[in-house]
Coordinates of C-alpha atoms and ligand atoms in Angstrom, one line a residue:
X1 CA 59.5 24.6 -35.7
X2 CA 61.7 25.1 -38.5
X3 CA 61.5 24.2 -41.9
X4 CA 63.4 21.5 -43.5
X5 CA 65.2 22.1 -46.7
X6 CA 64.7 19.2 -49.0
X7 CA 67.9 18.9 -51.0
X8 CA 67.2 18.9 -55.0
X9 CA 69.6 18.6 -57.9
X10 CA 70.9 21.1 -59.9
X11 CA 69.9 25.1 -60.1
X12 CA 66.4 23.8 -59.2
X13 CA 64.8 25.8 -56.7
X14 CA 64.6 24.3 -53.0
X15 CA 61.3 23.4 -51.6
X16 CA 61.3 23.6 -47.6
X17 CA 58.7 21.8 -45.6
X18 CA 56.2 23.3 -43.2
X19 CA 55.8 21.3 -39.7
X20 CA 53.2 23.5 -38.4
X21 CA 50.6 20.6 -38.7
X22 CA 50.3 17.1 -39.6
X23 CA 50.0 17.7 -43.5
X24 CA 53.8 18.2 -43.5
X25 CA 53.7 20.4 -46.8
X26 CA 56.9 21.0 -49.4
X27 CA 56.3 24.3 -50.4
X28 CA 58.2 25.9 -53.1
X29 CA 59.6 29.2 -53.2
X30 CA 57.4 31.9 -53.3
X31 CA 54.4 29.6 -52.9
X32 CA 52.4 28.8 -49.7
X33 CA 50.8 25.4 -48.0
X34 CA 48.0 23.7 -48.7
X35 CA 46.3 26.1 -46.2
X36 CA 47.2 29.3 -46.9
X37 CA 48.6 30.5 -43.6
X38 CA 52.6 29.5 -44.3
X39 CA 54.7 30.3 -47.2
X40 CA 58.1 29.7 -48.4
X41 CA 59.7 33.3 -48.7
X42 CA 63.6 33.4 -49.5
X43 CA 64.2 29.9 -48.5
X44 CA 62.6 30.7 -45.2
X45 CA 58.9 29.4 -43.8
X46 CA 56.8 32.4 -42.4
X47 CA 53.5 32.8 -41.2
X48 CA 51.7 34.8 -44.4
X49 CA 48.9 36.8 -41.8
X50 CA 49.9 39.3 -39.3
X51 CA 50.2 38.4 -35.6
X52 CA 46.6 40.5 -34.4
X53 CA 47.9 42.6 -31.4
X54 CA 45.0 44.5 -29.7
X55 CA 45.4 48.4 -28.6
X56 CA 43.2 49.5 -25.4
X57 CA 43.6 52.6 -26.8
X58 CA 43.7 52.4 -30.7
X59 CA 40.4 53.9 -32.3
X60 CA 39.8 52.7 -35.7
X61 CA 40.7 49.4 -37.8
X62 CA 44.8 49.2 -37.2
X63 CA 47.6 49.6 -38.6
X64 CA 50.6 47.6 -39.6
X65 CA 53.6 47.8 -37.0
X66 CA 57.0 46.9 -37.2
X67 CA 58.0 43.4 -35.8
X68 CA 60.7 41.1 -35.4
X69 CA 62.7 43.6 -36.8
X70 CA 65.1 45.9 -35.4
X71 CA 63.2 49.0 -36.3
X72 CA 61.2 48.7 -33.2
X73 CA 61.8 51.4 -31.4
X74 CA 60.4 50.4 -28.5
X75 CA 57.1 53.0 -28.5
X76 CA 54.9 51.9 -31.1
X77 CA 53.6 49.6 -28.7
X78 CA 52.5 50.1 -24.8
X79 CA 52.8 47.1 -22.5
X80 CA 49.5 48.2 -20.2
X81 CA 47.5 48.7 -23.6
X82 CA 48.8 46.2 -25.9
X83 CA 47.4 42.4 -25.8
X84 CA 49.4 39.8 -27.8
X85 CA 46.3 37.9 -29.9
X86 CA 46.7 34.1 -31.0
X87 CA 45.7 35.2 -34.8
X88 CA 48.9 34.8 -37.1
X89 CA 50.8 33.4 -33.8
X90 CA 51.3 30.1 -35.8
X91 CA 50.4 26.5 -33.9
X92 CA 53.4 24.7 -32.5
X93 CA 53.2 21.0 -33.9
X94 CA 53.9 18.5 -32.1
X95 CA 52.9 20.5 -29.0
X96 CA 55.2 19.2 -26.0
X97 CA 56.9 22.7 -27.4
X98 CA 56.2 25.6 -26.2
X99 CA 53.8 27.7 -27.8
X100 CA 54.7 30.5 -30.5
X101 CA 54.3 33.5 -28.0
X102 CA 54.3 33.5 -24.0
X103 CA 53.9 37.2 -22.8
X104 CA 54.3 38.9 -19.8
X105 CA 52.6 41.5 -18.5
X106 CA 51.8 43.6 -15.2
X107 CA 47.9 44.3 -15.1
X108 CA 47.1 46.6 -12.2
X109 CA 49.9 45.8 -10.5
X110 CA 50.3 42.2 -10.9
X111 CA 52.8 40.2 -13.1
X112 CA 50.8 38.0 -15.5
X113 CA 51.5 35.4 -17.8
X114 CA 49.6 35.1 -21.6
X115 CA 50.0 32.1 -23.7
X116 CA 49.5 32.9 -27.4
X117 CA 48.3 30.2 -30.0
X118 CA 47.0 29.4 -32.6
X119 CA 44.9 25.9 -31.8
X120 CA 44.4 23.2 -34.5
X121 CA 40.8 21.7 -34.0
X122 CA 39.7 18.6 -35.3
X123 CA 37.0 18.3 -32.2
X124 CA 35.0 21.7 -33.2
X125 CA 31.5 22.9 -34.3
X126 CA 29.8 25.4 -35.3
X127 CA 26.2 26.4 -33.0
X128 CA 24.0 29.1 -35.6
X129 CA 21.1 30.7 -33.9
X130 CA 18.4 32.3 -36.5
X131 CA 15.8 34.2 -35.1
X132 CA 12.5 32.7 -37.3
X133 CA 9.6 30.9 -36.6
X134 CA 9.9 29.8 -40.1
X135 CA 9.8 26.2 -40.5
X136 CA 13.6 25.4 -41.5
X137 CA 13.1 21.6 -41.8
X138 CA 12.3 19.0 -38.7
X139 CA 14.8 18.4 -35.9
X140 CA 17.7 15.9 -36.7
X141 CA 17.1 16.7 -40.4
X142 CA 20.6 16.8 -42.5
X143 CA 21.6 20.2 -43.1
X144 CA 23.9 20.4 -46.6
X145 CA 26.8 22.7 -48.1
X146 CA 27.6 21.4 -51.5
X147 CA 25.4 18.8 -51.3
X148 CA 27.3 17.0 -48.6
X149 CA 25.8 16.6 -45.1
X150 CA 27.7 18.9 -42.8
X151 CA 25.6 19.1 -39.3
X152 CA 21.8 19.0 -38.2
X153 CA 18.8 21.0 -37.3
X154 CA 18.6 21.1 -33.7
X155 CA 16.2 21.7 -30.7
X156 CA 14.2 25.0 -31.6
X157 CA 14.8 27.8 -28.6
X158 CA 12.3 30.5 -28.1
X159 CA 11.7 32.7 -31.4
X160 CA 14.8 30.4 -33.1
X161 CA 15.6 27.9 -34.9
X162 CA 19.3 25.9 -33.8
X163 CA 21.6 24.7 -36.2
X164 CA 24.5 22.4 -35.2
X165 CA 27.3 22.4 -37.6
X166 CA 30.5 20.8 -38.4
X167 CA 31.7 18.2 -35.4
X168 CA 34.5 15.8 -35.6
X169 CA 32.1 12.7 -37.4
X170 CA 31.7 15.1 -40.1
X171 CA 34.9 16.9 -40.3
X172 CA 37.0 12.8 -39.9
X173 CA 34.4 10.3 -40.3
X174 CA 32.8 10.4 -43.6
X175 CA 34.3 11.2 -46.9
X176 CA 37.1 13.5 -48.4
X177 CA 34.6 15.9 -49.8
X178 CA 32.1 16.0 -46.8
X179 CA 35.0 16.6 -44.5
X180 CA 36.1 19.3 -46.9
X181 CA 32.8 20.8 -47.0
X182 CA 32.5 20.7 -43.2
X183 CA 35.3 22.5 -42.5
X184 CA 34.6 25.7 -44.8
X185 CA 31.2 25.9 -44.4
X186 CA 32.6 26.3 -40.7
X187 CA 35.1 28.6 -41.9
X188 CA 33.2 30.8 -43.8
X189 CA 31.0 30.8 -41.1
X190 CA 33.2 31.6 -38.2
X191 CA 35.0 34.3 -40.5
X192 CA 31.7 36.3 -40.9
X193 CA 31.1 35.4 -44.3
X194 CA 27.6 33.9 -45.8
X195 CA 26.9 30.7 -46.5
X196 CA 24.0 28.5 -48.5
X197 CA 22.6 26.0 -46.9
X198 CA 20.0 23.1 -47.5
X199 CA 17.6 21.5 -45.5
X200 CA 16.7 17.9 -46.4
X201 CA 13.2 17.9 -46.3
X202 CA 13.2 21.8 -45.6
X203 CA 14.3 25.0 -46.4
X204 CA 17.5 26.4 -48.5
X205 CA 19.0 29.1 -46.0
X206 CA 21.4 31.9 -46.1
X207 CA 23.4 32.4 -43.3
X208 CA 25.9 34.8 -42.1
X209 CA 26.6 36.1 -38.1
X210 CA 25.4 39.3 -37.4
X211 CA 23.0 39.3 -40.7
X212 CA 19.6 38.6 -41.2
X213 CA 19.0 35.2 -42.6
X214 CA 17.5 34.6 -45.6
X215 CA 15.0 31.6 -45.8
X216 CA 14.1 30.7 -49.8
X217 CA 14.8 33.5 -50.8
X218 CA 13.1 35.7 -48.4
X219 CA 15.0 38.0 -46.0
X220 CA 13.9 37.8 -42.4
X221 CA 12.7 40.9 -40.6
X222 CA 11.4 40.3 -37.1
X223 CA 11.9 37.8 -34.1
X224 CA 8.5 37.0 -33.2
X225 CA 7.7 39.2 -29.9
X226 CA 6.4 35.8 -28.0
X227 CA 4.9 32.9 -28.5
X228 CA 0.9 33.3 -29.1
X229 CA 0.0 32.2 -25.7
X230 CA 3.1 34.9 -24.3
X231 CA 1.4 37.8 -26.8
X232 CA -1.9 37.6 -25.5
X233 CA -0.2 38.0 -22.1
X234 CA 1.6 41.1 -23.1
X235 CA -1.4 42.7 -24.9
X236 CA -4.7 41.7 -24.1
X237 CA -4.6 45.0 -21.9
X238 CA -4.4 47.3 -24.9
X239 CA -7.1 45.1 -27.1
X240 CA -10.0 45.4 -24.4
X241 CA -12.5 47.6 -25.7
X242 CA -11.4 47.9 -29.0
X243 CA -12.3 44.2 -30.6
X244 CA -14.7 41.4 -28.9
X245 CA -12.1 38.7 -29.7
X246 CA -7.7 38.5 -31.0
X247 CA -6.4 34.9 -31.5
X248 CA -2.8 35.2 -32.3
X249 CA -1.6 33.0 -34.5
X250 CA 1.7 30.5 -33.6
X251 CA 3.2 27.7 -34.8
X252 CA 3.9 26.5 -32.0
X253 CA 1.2 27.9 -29.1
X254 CA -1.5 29.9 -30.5
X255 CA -3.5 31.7 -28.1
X256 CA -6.7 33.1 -28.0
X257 CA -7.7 35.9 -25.6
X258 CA -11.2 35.4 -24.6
X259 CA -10.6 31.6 -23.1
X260 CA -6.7 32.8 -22.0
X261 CA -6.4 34.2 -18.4
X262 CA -5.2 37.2 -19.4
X263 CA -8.4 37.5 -21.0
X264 CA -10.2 35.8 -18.0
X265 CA -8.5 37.9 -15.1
X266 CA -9.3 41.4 -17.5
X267 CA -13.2 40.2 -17.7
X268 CA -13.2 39.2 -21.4
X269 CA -16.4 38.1 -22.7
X270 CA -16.7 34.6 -24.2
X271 CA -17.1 34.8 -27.9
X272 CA -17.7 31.2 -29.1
X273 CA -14.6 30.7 -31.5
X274 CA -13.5 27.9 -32.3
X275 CA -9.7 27.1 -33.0
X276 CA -8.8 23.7 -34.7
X277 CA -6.0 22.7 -32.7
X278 CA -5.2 20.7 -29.8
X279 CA -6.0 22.8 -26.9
X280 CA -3.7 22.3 -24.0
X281 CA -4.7 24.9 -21.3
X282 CA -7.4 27.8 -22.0
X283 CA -6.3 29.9 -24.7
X284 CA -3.6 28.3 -25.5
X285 CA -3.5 25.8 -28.6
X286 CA -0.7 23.4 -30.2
X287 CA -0.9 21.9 -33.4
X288 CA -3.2 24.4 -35.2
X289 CA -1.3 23.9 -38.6
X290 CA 1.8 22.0 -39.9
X291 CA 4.8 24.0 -39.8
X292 CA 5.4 26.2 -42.6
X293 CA 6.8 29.9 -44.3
X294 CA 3.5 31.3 -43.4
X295 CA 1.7 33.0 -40.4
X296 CA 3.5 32.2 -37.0
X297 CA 6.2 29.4 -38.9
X298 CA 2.8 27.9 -39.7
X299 CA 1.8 26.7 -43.4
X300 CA -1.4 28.6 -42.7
X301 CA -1.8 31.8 -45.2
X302 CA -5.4 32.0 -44.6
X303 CA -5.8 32.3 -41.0
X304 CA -9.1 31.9 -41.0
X305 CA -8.1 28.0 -41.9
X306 CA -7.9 27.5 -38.6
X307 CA -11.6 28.0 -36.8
X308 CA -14.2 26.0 -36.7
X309 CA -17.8 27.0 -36.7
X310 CA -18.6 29.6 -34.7
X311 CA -20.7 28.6 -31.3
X312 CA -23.8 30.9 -30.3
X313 CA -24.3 29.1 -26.4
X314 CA -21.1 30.7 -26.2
X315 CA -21.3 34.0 -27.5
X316 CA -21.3 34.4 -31.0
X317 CA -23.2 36.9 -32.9
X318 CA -23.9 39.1 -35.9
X319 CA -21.4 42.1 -35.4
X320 CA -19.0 40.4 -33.3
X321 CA -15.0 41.4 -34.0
X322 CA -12.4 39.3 -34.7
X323 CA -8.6 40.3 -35.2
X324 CA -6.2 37.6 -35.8
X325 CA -2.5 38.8 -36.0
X326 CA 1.0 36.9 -36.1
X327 CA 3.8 36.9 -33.7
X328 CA 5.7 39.1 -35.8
X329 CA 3.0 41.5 -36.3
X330 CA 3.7 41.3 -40.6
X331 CA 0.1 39.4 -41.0
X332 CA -3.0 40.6 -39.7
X333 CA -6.1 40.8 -40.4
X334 CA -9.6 41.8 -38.8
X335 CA -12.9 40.3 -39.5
X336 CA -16.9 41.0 -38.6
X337 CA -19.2 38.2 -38.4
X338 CA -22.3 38.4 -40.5
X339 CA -25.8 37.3 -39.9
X340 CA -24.6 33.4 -41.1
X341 CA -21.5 33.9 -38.3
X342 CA -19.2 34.0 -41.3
X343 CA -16.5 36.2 -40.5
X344 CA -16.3 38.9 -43.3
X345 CA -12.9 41.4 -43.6
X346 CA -12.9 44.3 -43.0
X347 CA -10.1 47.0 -42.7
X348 CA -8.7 47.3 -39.7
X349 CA -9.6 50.2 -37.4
X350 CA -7.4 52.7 -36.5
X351 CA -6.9 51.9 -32.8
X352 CA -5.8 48.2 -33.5
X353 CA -3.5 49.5 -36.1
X354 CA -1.7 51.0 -33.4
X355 CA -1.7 47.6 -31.2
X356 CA -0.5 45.6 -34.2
X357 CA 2.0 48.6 -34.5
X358 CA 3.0 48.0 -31.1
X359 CA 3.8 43.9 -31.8
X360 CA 5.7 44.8 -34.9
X361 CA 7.7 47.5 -32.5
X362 CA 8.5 44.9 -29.4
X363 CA 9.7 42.4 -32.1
X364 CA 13.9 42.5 -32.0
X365 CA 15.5 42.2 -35.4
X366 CA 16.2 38.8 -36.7
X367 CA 19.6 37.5 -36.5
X368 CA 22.1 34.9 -37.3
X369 CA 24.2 34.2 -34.4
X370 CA 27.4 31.9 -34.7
X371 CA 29.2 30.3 -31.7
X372 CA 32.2 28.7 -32.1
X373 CA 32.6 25.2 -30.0
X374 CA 36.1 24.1 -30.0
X375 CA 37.8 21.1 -27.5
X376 CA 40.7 23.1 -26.2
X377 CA 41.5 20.3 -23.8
X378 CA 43.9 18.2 -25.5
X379 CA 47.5 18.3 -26.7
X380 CA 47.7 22.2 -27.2
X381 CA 47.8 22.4 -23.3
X382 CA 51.8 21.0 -23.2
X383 CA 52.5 23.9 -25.4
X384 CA 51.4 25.7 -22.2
X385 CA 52.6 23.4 -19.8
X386 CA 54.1 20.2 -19.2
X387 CA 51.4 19.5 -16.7
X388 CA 48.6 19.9 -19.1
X389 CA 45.9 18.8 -16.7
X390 CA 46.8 21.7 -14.3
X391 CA 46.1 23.8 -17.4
X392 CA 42.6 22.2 -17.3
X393 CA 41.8 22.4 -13.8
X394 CA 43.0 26.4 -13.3
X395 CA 40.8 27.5 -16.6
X396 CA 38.1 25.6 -14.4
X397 CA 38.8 27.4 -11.3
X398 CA 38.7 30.6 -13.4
X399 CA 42.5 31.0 -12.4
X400 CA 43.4 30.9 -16.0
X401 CA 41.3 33.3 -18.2
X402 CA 40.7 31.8 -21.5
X403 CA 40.1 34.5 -24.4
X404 CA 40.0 33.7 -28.3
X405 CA 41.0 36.6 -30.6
X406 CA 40.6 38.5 -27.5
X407 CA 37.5 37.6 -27.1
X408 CA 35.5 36.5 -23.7
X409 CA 34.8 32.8 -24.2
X410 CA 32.4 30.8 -22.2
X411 CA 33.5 27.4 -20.7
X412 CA 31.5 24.2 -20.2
X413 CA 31.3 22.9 -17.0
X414 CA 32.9 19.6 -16.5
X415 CA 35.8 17.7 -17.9
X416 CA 37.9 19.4 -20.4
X417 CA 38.0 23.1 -21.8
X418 CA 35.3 23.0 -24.3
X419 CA 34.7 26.5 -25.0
X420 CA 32.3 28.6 -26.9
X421 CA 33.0 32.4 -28.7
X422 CA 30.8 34.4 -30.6
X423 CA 32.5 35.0 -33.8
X424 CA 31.6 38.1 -34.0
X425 CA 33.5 39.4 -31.5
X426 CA 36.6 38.5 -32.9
X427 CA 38.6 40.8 -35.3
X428 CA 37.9 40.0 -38.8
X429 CA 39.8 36.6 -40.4
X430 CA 40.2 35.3 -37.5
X431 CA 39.5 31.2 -38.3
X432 CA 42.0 29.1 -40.3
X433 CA 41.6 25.8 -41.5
X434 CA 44.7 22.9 -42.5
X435 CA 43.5 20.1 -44.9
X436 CA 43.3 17.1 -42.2
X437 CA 40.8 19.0 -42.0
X438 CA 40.3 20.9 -38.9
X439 CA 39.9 24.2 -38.6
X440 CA 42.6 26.6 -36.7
X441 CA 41.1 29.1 -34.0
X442 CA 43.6 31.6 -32.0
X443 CA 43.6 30.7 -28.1
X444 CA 45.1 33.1 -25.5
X445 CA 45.2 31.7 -21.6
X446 CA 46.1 34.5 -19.1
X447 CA 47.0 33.9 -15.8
X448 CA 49.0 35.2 -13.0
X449 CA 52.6 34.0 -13.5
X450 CA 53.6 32.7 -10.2
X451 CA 50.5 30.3 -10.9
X452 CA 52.0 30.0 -14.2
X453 CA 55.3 28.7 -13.1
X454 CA 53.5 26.8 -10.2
X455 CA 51.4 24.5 -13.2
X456 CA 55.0 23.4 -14.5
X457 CA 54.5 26.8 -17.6
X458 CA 57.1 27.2 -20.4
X459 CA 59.7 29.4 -17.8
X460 CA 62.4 30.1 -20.2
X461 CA 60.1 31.2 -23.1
X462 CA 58.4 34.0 -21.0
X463 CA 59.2 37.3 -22.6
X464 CA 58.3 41.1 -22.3
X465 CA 56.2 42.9 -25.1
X466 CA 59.0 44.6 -26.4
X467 CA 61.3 41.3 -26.9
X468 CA 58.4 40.1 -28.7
X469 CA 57.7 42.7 -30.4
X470 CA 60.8 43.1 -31.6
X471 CA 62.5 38.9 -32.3
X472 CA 59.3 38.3 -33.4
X473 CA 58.4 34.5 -33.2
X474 CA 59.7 31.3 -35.0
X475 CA 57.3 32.3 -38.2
X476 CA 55.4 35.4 -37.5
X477 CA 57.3 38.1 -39.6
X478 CA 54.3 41.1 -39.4
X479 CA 52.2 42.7 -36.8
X480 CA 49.4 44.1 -36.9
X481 CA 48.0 46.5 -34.1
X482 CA 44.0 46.5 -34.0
X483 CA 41.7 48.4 -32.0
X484 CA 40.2 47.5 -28.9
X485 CA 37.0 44.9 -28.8
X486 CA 34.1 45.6 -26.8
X487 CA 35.7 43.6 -24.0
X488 CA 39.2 44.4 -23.0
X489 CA 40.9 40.6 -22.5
X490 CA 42.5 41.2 -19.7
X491 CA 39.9 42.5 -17.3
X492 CA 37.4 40.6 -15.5
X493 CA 34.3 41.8 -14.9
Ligands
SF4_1 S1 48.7 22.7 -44.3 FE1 49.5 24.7 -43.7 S2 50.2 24.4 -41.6 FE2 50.0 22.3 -42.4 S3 52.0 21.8 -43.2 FE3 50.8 22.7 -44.9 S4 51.4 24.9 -44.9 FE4 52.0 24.0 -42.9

């Protein structure tokens, strides 16, 4: 890739074109692109971030290194511990060329091949994970940055509710500004930063990865330790003896430990409650409320809203004890029947303090987690070969490793090299974006280079570290070298 001078009359300064993408940009001097990520410096078109090379050994956030310069002298970098990154590699556009960096390496004695990118993604999403039971808004409802719809609620998981974000019909197949929105409400989101979110028909949301959410307004604390039906299981043992009856109360199951048989196989007495639900197995109860902010992701902030009256064939009586807790453990309270069978609070005792104590402590913190799904199966591959479905097939095999930023990604089975990475695992900044819009994710595929050269790979652009390192690529005028990730790219485990 070069950039075109466009010739101009006069003592007026030269604008040069960027060909990194489709957008095509004339950028003046001193200014960059439309996206940020080139500039026109001295008449010349340069990447403006630092290629990201990672350090096995580095402790600590980085530091700047010389590149593609001849300063290099050769030990500021070491081949077994260094790992070229795709972020600041630059994208090769159109892609039959080879990609911006193909490295060579020996890794426990073998000689390896990695192809460094950075991948231009029309076909991408965004998964978010938030561990609530907090009614966000019904599956399939619209989910909104900036007022434009930008992805979907999804099927709820256990203890979470699923987002699905961004995708190509929103990114290319509605309008300017709901494309625009898409994409940096996926870039925000992929970069670690927080963004605001609407619900149609639900909740306004705060979402960043690694940080708690924050639903209206409210900060979430726990992951609910179970379902109700699941926390009966796991404590009915430590409530016998110490209260005649515990429903816990669940959006979604609600369970009740006298009629449950964890209750049954323990020899729990029947107590003749009666829950307001839809009763699908004994103890166990769907549907005891809508779904809501309050107890369990119900709408219920009275629990008691949800029993009927009290049946003395089965048990009831003056005296009898009644806790009713959350999933979370944050609402409980614990009641006494009087001589009517009205239940009447009471404080709660100090031995169930300690079992609603031990809820609260087997509840995990809540979370937003952020996957990034990204079609890596396309053009990009002839920038790594000029075979690209060999490309396709070897990641498959697992021949061809596929990391992003370094990071361990997980492939889908099947067709294609749809991929997933947890953001936060890559070094900060990672994500780009170009105006088409699409966003811009860095790709690294390492494989063993006689397999390389056996899938038809770029030969002649194979170089060391050091030749890297030190000509730099057809852009990229910085480097960067940034501490090890959790995962080292290179090794398989
Ligand atoms: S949007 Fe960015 S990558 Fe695309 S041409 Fe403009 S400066 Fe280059």
């Amino acid at each position: 890739m070069t950039g075109a001078n466009v010739a101009s009359s006069g003592a007026a300064p030269q604008k040069i074109r960027c060909d990194a993408c489709p957008v095509m940009c004339f950028i003046a001097p001193g200014q960059t692109g439309a996206c940020d990520r080139y500039a026109n410096a001295d008449g010349r078109i340069v990447r403006t971030d630092p290629v990201v090379l990672l350090s096995r050994t580095l402790e600590g956030g980085g530091r700047v290194i010389p590149f593609a310069t001849s300063d290099w002298d050769g030990e500021m970098v070491a081949p077994a511990d260094t790992f070229v990154t795709g972020i600041g590699s630059g994208t090769t556009y159109p892609d039959y060329k080879p990609a911006p960096f193909i490295v060579s390496s020996v890794v426990e004695g073998a000689d390896m091949v990695t192809v460094v990118t950075e991948a231009i993604f029309s076909y991408c999403g965004v998964k978010v994970k938030i561990d609530t039971d907090r009614y966000l808004g019904r599956e399939g409802a619209v989910i909104r940055a900036g007022g434009e719809a930008i992805g979907h609620v999804t099927t709820a998981e256990y203890g979470s509710q699923m987002l699905s974000i961004g995708g190509v019909h929103h990114l290319t197949g509605g309008s300017k500004s709901e494309g625009r929105q898409t994409c940096a409400a996926m870039l925000a989101l992929c970069n670690g930063q927080a963004v605001e979110l609407t619900i149609d028909g639900g909740s306004t949301l705060t979402v960043q990865a690694g940080a708690a959410p924050i639903v209206d307004g409210v900060t979430e604390r726990r992951m609910r330790v179970g379902c109700g039906s699941a926390t009966i299981g796991m404590f009915a043992a430590q409530w016998q003896g110490l209260v005649d009856e515990v429903v816990v109360v669940d959006d979604h199951i609600t369970g009740v430990v006298s009629e449950h048989q964890a209750g049954k196989v323990l020899g729990w007495a029947e107590t003749g409650v009666k829950i307001l639900g839809h009763r699908s197995t004994p103890g166990r109860y769907f549907r005891v409320s809508e779904p809501g902010l309050g107890w369990g992701g119900t709408k219920i902030n009275d629990p008691l809203d949800i029993l009927g009256p009290w049946a003395v064939r089965k048990g009831a009586r003056p005296g009898l004890t009644l806790l009713m807790v959350s999933t979370t453990g944050e609402e409980f309270a614990y009641y006494e029947l009087d001589d009517a069978l009205q239940p009447q609070r009471r404080d709660l005792p100090d031995a169930l303090t300690a079992t609603v104590a031990l809820i609260a402590e087997n509840c995990e913190p809540s979370l937003c987690t952020v996957l990034f799904v990204g079609g890596a199966g396309g053009s990009l591959r002839a920038g790594v070969t000029q075979n690209p479905v060999r490309l396709t097939r070897s990641v498959q095999a697992g021949a061809t490793r596929l990391t992003s930023g370094g990071a361990e990604c997980f492939i889908w089975p099947g067709g294609g090299i749809t991929f997933m990475v947890d953001v936060t695992r890559l070094p900060p900044g990672a994500f780009g974006y170009v105006p088409t819009p699409a966003l811009v994710a860095p790709l690294e595929f390492t494989l063993p280079r006689a397999a390389y050269l056996a899938m038809g790979g770029h030969d002649a652009a194979i170089r060391s570290l050091a030749e890297v390192v030190a000509e730099g690529g057809e852009y990229v005028t910085a480097g960067r070298l940034a501490g090890r990730l959790a995962h080292w790219p290179e090794d398989r485990t």
